[in-house]
Coordinates of C-alpha atoms in Angstrom, one line a residue:
Chain A
D239 CA 9.6 -41.1 51.3
S240 CA 7.8 -38.2 51.6
G241 CA 4.1 -40.1 51.1
V242 CA 3.2 -37.3 48.3
T243 CA 3.2 -38.9 45.0
Q244 CA 3.4 -37.2 41.7
T245 CA 2.9 -38.3 38.1
P246 CA 4.4 -38.0 35.3
K247 CA 8.2 -38.0 36.5
H248 CA 8.8 -36.3 33.3
L249 CA 7.0 -34.7 30.5
I250 CA 8.2 -33.4 27.2
T251 CA 6.2 -31.5 24.7
A252 CA 5.8 -28.9 22.7
T253 CA 5.4 -25.4 22.7
G254 CA 1.5 -24.5 22.3
Q255 CA 0.6 -27.8 24.0
R256 CA -1.6 -28.4 27.5
V257 CA -0.7 -30.8 29.9
T258 CA -1.8 -31.8 33.1
L259 CA 0.3 -32.5 36.2
R260 CA -1.1 -35.0 39.2
C261 CA -0.5 -35.0 42.7
S262 CA -1.8 -37.5 45.9
P263 CA -1.3 -35.9 49.2
R264 CA 0.0 -37.2 52.3
S265 CA -2.8 -39.4 53.9
G266 CA -4.6 -36.9 56.0
D267 CA -3.7 -34.0 54.6
L268 CA -6.0 -31.2 53.7
S269 CA -3.3 -28.7 51.5
V270 CA -2.0 -29.0 48.4
Y271 CA 0.7 -26.6 47.2
W272 CA 1.7 -26.2 43.6
Y273 CA 5.8 -24.4 43.3
Q274 CA 7.2 -24.0 40.3
Q275 CA 11.5 -24.6 40.5
S276 CA 13.0 -22.8 36.9
L277 CA 16.9 -21.7 36.8
D278 CA 16.3 -17.7 36.7
Q279 CA 13.0 -17.7 39.0
G280 CA 14.2 -20.1 41.6
L281 CA 11.5 -21.9 43.9
Q282 CA 8.0 -20.1 43.5
F283 CA 5.0 -20.7 45.3
L284 CA 1.9 -21.3 42.6
I285 CA -0.9 -21.9 44.3
Q286 CA -2.7 -23.7 47.6
Y287 CA -5.8 -26.1 47.7
Y288 CA -7.8 -26.8 51.2
N289 CA -10.2 -29.7 50.8
G290 CA -11.0 -28.7 47.5
E291 CA -11.0 -24.7 47.6
E292 CA -8.6 -22.4 46.4
R293 CA -7.0 -20.8 49.6
A294 CA -4.1 -18.6 48.1
K295 CA -2.7 -17.4 44.9
G296 CA 1.0 -16.9 43.9
N297 CA 2.8 -15.9 40.9
I298 CA 0.5 -18.4 38.8
L299 CA 0.1 -17.5 35.0
E300 CA -3.5 -17.0 33.3
R301 CA -2.5 -20.0 31.4
F302 CA -2.1 -22.5 34.2
S303 CA -4.8 -23.5 36.4
A304 CA -5.4 -26.1 39.3
Q305 CA -8.0 -27.9 41.3
Q306 CA -8.5 -30.1 43.9
F307 CA -11.0 -33.5 43.6
P308 CA -13.2 -34.9 46.6
D309 CA -10.3 -37.3 47.2
L310 CA -7.9 -34.7 47.8
H311 CA -5.5 -35.1 45.1
S312 CA -4.7 -32.3 42.7
E313 CA -4.0 -31.7 39.6
L314 CA -2.0 -28.4 37.8
N315 CA -3.3 -27.8 34.1
L316 CA -0.5 -26.2 31.8
S317 CA -2.0 -24.3 28.8
S318 CA -0.7 -22.8 25.4
L319 CA 2.5 -23.7 26.7
E320 CA 6.1 -21.8 26.0
L321 CA 9.4 -22.5 26.4
G322 CA 9.8 -20.5 29.3
D323 CA 7.6 -22.8 30.8
S324 CA 10.1 -25.6 31.0
A325 CA 10.7 -26.4 35.2
L326 CA 10.4 -28.5 37.8
Y327 CA 7.0 -28.5 39.3
F328 CA 6.3 -29.7 42.7
C329 CA 3.3 -30.3 44.8
A330 CA 3.4 -30.3 48.5
S331 CA 1.1 -31.1 51.2
S332 CA 0.5 -30.2 54.8
V333 CA -2.2 -30.9 57.4
D334 CA -2.7 -27.1 57.7
I335 CA -4.1 -26.5 61.0
S336 CA -1.5 -24.6 63.0
G337 CA -1.2 -21.3 61.6
G338 CA 1.5 -20.9 59.3
T339 CA 4.0 -23.7 60.8
D340 CA 3.1 -26.5 59.3
T341 CA 5.6 -28.6 58.0
Q342 CA 5.1 -28.9 53.8
Y343 CA 6.0 -32.1 52.9
F344 CA 7.3 -32.4 49.4
G345 CA 6.5 -34.7 46.4
P346 CA 9.5 -35.9 43.9
G347 CA 8.9 -33.3 41.1
T348 CA 7.3 -33.6 37.5
R349 CA 10.0 -32.2 35.4
L350 CA 8.4 -30.2 32.4
T351 CA 10.5 -29.7 28.7
V352 CA 8.7 -27.5 26.3
L353 CA 10.6 -28.1 23.0
Chain B
A50 CA 6.5 -8.8 51.9
Q51 CA 8.7 -11.2 53.6
S52 CA 11.5 -12.4 51.8
V53 CA 14.7 -14.3 52.8
T54 CA 18.6 -13.6 51.5
Q55 CA 20.5 -16.5 51.5
L56 CA 24.4 -15.3 51.1
G57 CA 26.3 -17.5 48.5
S58 CA 24.9 -19.9 45.9
H59 CA 27.7 -21.8 46.1
V60 CA 29.4 -23.2 49.6
S61 CA 32.6 -25.8 49.8
V62 CA 34.0 -27.2 52.4
S63 CA 36.1 -30.3 53.5
E64 CA 34.6 -33.1 54.7
G65 CA 34.9 -33.1 58.7
A66 CA 35.0 -29.4 58.7
L67 CA 32.1 -27.0 60.2
V68 CA 29.3 -26.1 57.7
L69 CA 27.9 -22.6 57.3
L70 CA 24.6 -21.5 55.0
R71 CA 23.6 -18.3 55.8
C72 CA 20.4 -16.8 55.1
N73 CA 18.8 -13.3 56.4
Y74 CA 15.2 -12.3 56.4
S75 CA 13.0 -9.8 56.1
S76 CA 9.8 -9.2 57.6
S77 CA 7.3 -6.9 59.4
V78 CA 6.6 -9.5 61.9
P79 CA 8.1 -12.4 64.0
P80 CA 8.7 -15.1 60.7
Y81 CA 8.2 -18.5 60.6
L82 CA 11.5 -19.9 59.5
F83 CA 12.6 -23.5 57.6
W84 CA 15.7 -24.7 56.3
Y85 CA 15.1 -27.3 53.6
V86 CA 17.5 -29.5 52.0
Q87 CA 17.0 -31.3 48.0
Y88 CA 19.2 -33.7 47.4
P89 CA 19.4 -34.7 43.7
N90 CA 16.8 -35.4 40.8
Q91 CA 14.5 -35.2 44.9
G92 CA 12.0 -33.3 46.1
L93 CA 12.7 -30.9 48.9
Q94 CA 12.9 -32.2 52.8
L95 CA 12.2 -30.6 55.7
L96 CA 15.8 -30.1 57.7
L97 CA 14.2 -27.9 60.8
K98 CA 11.9 -25.2 61.6
Y99 CA 11.4 -21.9 64.0
T100 CA 8.4 -20.7 65.4
T101 CA 8.6 -19.9 68.4
G102 CA 10.4 -20.2 72.1
A103 CA 13.6 -21.7 71.9
T104 CA 16.3 -19.8 69.2
L105 CA 18.8 -22.1 69.0
V106 CA 16.6 -25.3 66.7
K107 CA 18.5 -28.4 66.0
G108 CA 17.3 -30.5 63.1
I109 CA 17.6 -33.7 61.1
N110 CA 21.2 -35.4 60.2
G111 CA 23.2 -33.1 63.0
F112 CA 22.0 -29.6 61.4
E113 CA 20.9 -26.8 64.1
A114 CA 20.4 -23.0 63.1
E115 CA 19.6 -19.9 65.2
F116 CA 17.2 -17.3 65.2
K117 CA 18.6 -14.0 65.7
K118 CA 16.1 -11.1 65.7
S119 CA 18.6 -8.5 66.2
E120 CA 20.9 -9.7 63.0
T121 CA 17.6 -10.9 61.3
S122 CA 19.4 -14.0 60.6
F123 CA 19.1 -17.4 60.7
H124 CA 21.9 -19.4 59.8
L125 CA 22.2 -23.2 59.4
T126 CA 25.0 -24.8 60.8
K127 CA 26.8 -28.5 61.4
P128 CA 30.1 -28.9 63.3
S129 CA 31.1 -31.9 61.1
A130 CA 30.4 -32.2 57.2
H131 CA 29.7 -35.8 55.4
M132 CA 29.8 -36.5 51.8
S133 CA 25.9 -37.2 51.9
D134 CA 25.5 -33.7 53.2
A135 CA 26.0 -32.4 49.5
A136 CA 23.1 -30.9 48.0
E137 CA 21.3 -27.7 47.5
Y138 CA 19.6 -26.2 50.5
F139 CA 16.6 -23.9 51.3
C140 CA 15.8 -21.3 53.3
A141 CA 12.4 -20.4 53.5
V142 CA 9.5 -17.9 55.4
S143 CA 6.0 -18.6 55.8
A144 CA 3.9 -15.6 54.6
Y145 CA 1.1 -16.9 56.8
R146 CA 1.3 -13.7 59.3
I147 CA 1.2 -11.4 56.6
Q148 CA -1.2 -12.7 54.1
G149 CA -2.7 -15.3 55.9
A150 CA -1.6 -17.8 53.4
Q151 CA 0.5 -21.0 54.4
K152 CA 2.8 -20.0 51.3
L153 CA 6.5 -20.5 51.5
V154 CA 9.2 -17.9 50.3
F155 CA 12.3 -19.5 49.3
G156 CA 15.6 -17.8 49.1
Q157 CA 17.3 -18.6 45.7
G158 CA 19.3 -21.7 47.3
T159 CA 22.9 -22.8 48.1
R160 CA 24.8 -25.5 46.8
L161 CA 27.1 -27.4 49.3
T162 CA 30.0 -29.2 48.4
I163 CA 31.8 -31.7 49.9
N164 CA 35.5 -32.1 49.0
P165 CA 37.2 -35.0 50.3

């Protein structure tokens, strides 16, 4: 158990819909990262938040957005869903104090299926 | 940009045999390198990481990896495979030194199968 929790575990929805994925980081971790894992793209970094502020952005679609709340939990919002958005979405957290060497601890993921 | 390439999407070894999973990196600056393992229906777990210093890095579950700058490699090894090692393994490089971001850039993964 990494200490990172993600809900829900599974999500099945239809094209055009909007969903919210939730992540609670390990106690004491200030940074939250979102990754997407799909068969064709592999593991791709989406976005990082540090203590409530966006820190880095990766290959995140404009239909996707995220935020980190004062209690440090984070939400990833996916809208106008397409079939190709079906994937496993991971949240990770780290202390983020060691300039790139911190270990990122991953949650169990949310499996999104778009029908 | 930094990247990693994992050679072999699928590796199969017998129980008790040597495990060797290959990873080559591309980076214009000294890289920070990581190996993660993903068991079925679970998240990723750190096996080991290389930042600076000793080039032979020991990790959990008997795994180790050696950073070889001349070969731009960071191969993962384990002397004797166990059935419980069956999983997907990911090599990753931190983008911090180039982009100032803690994001990890992952390879495509190698699925390790252990034959009894």
